[in-house]
PDB file of C-alpha atoms in Angstrom:
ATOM      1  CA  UNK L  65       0.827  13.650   0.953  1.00 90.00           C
ATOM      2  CA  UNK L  66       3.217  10.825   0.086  1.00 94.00           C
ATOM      3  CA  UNK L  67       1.660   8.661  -2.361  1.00 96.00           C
ATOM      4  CA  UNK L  68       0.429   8.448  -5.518  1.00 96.00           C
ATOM      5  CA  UNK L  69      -0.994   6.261  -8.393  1.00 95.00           C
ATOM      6  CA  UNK L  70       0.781   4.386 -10.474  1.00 95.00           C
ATOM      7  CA  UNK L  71      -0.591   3.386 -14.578  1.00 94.00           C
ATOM      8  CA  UNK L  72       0.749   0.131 -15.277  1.00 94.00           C
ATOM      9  CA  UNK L  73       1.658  -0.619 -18.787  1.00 94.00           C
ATOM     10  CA  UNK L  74      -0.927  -3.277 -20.158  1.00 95.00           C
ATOM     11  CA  UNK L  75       0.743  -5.587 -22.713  1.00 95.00           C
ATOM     12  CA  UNK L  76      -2.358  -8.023 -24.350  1.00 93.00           C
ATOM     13  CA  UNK L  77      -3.902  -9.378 -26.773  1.00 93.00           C
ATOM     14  CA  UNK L  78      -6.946 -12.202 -27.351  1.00 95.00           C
ATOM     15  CA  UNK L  79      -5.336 -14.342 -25.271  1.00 95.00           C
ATOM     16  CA  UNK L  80      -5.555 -11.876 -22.048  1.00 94.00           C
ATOM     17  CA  UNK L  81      -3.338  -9.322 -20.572  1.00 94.00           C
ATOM     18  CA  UNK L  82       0.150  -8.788 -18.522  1.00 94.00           C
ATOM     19  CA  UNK L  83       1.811  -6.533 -16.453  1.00 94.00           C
ATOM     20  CA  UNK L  84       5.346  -6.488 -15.781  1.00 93.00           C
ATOM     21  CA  UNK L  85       6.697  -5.400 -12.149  1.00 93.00           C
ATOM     22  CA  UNK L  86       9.993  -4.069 -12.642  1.00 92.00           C
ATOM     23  CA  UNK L  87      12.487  -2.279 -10.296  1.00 92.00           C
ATOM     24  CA  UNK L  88      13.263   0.930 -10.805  1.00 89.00           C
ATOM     25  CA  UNK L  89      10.948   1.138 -13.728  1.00 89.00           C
ATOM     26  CA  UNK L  90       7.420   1.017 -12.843  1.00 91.00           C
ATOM     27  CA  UNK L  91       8.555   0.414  -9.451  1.00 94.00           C
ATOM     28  CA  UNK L  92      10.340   3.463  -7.998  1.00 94.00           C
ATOM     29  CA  UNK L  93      12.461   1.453  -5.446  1.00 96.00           C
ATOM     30  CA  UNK L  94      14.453  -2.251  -4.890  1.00 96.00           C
ATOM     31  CA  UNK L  95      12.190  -4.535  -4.017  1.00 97.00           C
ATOM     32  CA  UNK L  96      12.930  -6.636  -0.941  1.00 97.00           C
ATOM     33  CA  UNK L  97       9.326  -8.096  -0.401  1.00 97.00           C
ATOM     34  CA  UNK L  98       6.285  -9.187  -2.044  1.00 97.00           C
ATOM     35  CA  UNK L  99       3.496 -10.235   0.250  1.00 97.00           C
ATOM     36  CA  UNK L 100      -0.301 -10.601  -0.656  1.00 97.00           C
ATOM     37  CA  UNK L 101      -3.806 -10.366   0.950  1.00 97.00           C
ATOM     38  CA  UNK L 102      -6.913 -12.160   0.695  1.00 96.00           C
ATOM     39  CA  UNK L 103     -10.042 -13.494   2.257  1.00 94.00           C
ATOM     40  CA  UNK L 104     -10.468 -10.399   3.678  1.00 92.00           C
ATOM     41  CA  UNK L 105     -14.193  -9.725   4.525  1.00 91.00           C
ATOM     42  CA  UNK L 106     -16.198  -6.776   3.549  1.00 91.00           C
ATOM     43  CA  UNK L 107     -16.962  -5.873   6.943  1.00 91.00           C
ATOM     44  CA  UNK L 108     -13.183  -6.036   7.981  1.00 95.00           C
ATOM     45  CA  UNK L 109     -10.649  -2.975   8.287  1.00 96.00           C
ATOM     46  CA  UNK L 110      -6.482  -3.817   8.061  1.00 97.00           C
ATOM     47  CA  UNK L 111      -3.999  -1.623   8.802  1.00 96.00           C
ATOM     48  CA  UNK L 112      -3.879   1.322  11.259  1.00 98.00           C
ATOM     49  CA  UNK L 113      -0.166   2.094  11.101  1.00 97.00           C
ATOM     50  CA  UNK L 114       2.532   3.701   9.421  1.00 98.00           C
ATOM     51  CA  UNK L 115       5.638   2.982   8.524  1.00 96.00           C
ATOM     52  CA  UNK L 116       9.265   4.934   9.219  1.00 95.00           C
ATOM     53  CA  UNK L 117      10.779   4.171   6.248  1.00 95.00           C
ATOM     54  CA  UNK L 118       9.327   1.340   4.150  1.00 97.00           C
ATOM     55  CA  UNK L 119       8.078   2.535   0.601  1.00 98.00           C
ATOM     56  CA  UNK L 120       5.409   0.343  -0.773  1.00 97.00           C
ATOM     57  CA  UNK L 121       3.268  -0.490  -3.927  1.00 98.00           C
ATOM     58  CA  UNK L 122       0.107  -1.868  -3.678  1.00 98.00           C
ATOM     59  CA  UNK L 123      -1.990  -3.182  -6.327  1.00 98.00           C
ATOM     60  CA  UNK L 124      -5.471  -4.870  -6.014  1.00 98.00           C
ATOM     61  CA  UNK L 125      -4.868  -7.464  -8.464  1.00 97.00           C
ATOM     62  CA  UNK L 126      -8.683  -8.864  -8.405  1.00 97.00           C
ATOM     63  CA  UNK L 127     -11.608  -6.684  -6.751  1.00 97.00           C
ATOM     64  CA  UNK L 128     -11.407  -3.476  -4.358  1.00 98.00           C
ATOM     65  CA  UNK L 129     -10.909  -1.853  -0.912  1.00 97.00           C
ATOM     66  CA  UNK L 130     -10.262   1.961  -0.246  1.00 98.00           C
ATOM     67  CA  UNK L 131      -7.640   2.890   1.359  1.00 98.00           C
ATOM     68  CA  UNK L 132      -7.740   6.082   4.229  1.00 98.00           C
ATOM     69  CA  UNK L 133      -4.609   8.147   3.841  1.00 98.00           C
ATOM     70  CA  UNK L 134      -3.162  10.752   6.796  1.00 98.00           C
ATOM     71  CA  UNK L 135       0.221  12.308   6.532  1.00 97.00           C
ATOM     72  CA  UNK L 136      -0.936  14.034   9.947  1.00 95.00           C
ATOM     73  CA  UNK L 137      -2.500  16.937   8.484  1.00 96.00           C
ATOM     74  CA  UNK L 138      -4.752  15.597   5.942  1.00 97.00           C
ATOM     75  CA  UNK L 139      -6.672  12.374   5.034  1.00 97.00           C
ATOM     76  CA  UNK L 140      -7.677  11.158   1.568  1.00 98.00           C
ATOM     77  CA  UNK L 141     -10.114   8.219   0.391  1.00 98.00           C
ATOM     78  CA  UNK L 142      -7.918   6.437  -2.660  1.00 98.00           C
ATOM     79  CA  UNK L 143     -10.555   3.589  -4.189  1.00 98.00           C
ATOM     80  CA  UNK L 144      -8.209   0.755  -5.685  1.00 98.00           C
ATOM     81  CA  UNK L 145     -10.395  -1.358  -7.791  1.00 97.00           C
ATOM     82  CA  UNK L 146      -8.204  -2.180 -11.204  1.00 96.00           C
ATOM     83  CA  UNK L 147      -5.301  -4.289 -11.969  1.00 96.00           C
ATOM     84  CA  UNK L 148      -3.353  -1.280 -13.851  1.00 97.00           C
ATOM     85  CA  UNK L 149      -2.918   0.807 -11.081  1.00 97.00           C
ATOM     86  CA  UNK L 150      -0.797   0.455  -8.318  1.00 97.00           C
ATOM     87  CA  UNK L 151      -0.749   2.776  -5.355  1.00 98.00           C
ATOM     88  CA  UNK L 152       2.538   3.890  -4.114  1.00 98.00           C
ATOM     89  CA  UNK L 153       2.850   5.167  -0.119  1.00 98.00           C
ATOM     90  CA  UNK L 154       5.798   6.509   0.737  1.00 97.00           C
ATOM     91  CA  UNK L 155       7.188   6.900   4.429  1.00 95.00           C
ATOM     92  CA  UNK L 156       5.279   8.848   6.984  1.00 94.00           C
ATOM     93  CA  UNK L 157       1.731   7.672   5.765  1.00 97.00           C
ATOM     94  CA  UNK L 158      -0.976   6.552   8.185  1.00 98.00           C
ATOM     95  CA  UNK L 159      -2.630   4.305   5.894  1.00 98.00           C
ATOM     96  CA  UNK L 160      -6.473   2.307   6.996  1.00 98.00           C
ATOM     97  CA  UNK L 161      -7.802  -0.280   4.899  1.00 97.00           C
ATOM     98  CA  UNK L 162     -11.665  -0.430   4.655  1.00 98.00           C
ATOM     99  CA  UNK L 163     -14.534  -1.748   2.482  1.00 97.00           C
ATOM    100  CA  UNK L 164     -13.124  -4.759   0.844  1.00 97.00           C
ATOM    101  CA  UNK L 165     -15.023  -6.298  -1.737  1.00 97.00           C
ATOM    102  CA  UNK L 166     -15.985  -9.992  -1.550  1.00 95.00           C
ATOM    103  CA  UNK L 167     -12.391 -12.269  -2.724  1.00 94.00           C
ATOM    104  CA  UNK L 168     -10.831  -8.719  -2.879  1.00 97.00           C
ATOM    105  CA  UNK L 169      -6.907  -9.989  -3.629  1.00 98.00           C
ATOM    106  CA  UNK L 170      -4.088  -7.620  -2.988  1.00 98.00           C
ATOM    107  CA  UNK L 171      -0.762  -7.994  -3.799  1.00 98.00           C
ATOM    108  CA  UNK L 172       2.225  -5.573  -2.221  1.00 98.00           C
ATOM    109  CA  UNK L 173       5.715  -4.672  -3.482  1.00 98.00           C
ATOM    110  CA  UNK L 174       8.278  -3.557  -0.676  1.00 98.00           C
ATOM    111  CA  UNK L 175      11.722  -1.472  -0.524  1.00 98.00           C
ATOM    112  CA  UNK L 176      12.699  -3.577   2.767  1.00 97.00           C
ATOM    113  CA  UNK L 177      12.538  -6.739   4.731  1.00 97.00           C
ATOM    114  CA  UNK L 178       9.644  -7.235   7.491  1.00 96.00           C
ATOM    115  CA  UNK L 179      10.806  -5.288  10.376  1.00 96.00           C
ATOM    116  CA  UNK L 180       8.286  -5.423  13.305  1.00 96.00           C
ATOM    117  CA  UNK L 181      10.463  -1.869  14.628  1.00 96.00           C
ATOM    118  CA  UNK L 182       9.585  -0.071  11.355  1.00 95.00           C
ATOM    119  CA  UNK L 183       5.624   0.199  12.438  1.00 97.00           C
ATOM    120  CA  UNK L 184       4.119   2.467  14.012  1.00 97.00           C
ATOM    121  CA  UNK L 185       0.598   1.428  15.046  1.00 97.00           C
ATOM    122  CA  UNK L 186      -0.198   3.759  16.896  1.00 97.00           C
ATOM    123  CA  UNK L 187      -2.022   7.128  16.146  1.00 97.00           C
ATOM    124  CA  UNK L 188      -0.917   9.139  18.522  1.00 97.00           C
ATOM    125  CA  UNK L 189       2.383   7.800  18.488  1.00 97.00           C
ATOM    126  CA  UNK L 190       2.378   8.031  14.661  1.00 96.00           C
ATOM    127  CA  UNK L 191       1.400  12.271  15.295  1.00 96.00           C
ATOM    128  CA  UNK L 192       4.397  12.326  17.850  1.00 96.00           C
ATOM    129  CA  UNK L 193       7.172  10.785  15.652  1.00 93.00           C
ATOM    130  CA  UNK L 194       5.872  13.243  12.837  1.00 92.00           C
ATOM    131  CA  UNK L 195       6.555  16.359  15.384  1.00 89.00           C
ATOM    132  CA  UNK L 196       9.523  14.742  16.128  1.00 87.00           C
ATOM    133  CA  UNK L 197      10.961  15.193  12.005  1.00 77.00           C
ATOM    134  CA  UNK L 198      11.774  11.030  12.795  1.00 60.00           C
TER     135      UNK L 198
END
């Protein structure tokens, strides 16, 4: 399975607390994107693709959703519900998102521009291209 999670180094004090994003620190790649997500409803999925190439950190910055995970062979439930952790996905990853809490926020680091040709958002198509070594 290509992923993995991610402790974020908490810097704080009374005031509150930070986290620093950096490439090729904390963040194993160049980062050409940062997008975020919210107003997603509880009762809502997202995703239902995979990417070719694109690497990715995700972090849910306020709230939670779980995320499904299939690298074709097997799935896994990862729960993101804290600040600290990010979740990396790496190419090749069928990735569903499900169960959003209410004002669930989530904000995403990328290795590479949007590229509508980099999906694949399609299952079967997504089992193909895996059989394929592409």
């Amino acid at each position: 399975m290509n992923y993995k999670l991610i402790d974020m180094e908490v810097h704080g004090d009374r005031r509150g607390k930070l986290i620093s994003l950096e490439e090729m620190h904390n963040v194993p790649f160049e980062i050409k994107r940062i997008y975020y997500m919210f107003d997603t409803l509880p009762n809502e999925s997202r995703g239902f693709h995979a990417h070719k190439n694109l690497e990715q950190i995700i972090i849910a910055i306020d709230g939670a959703c779980r995320f499904i995970l299939d690298d074709g062979e097997r799935r896994e439930s990862v729960l993101l519900n804290r600040p600290d952790v990010g979740l990396y996905i790496g190419p090749g990853m069928w990735r569903e998102m499900h169960d959003f809490s209410y004002g669930c926020k989530l904000v995403v680091l990328a290795n590479e521009y949007y590229d509508e040709k980099e999906y694949i958002r399609n299952y079967d198509d997504f089992l193909k291209s895996l059989k394929e070594g592409k």
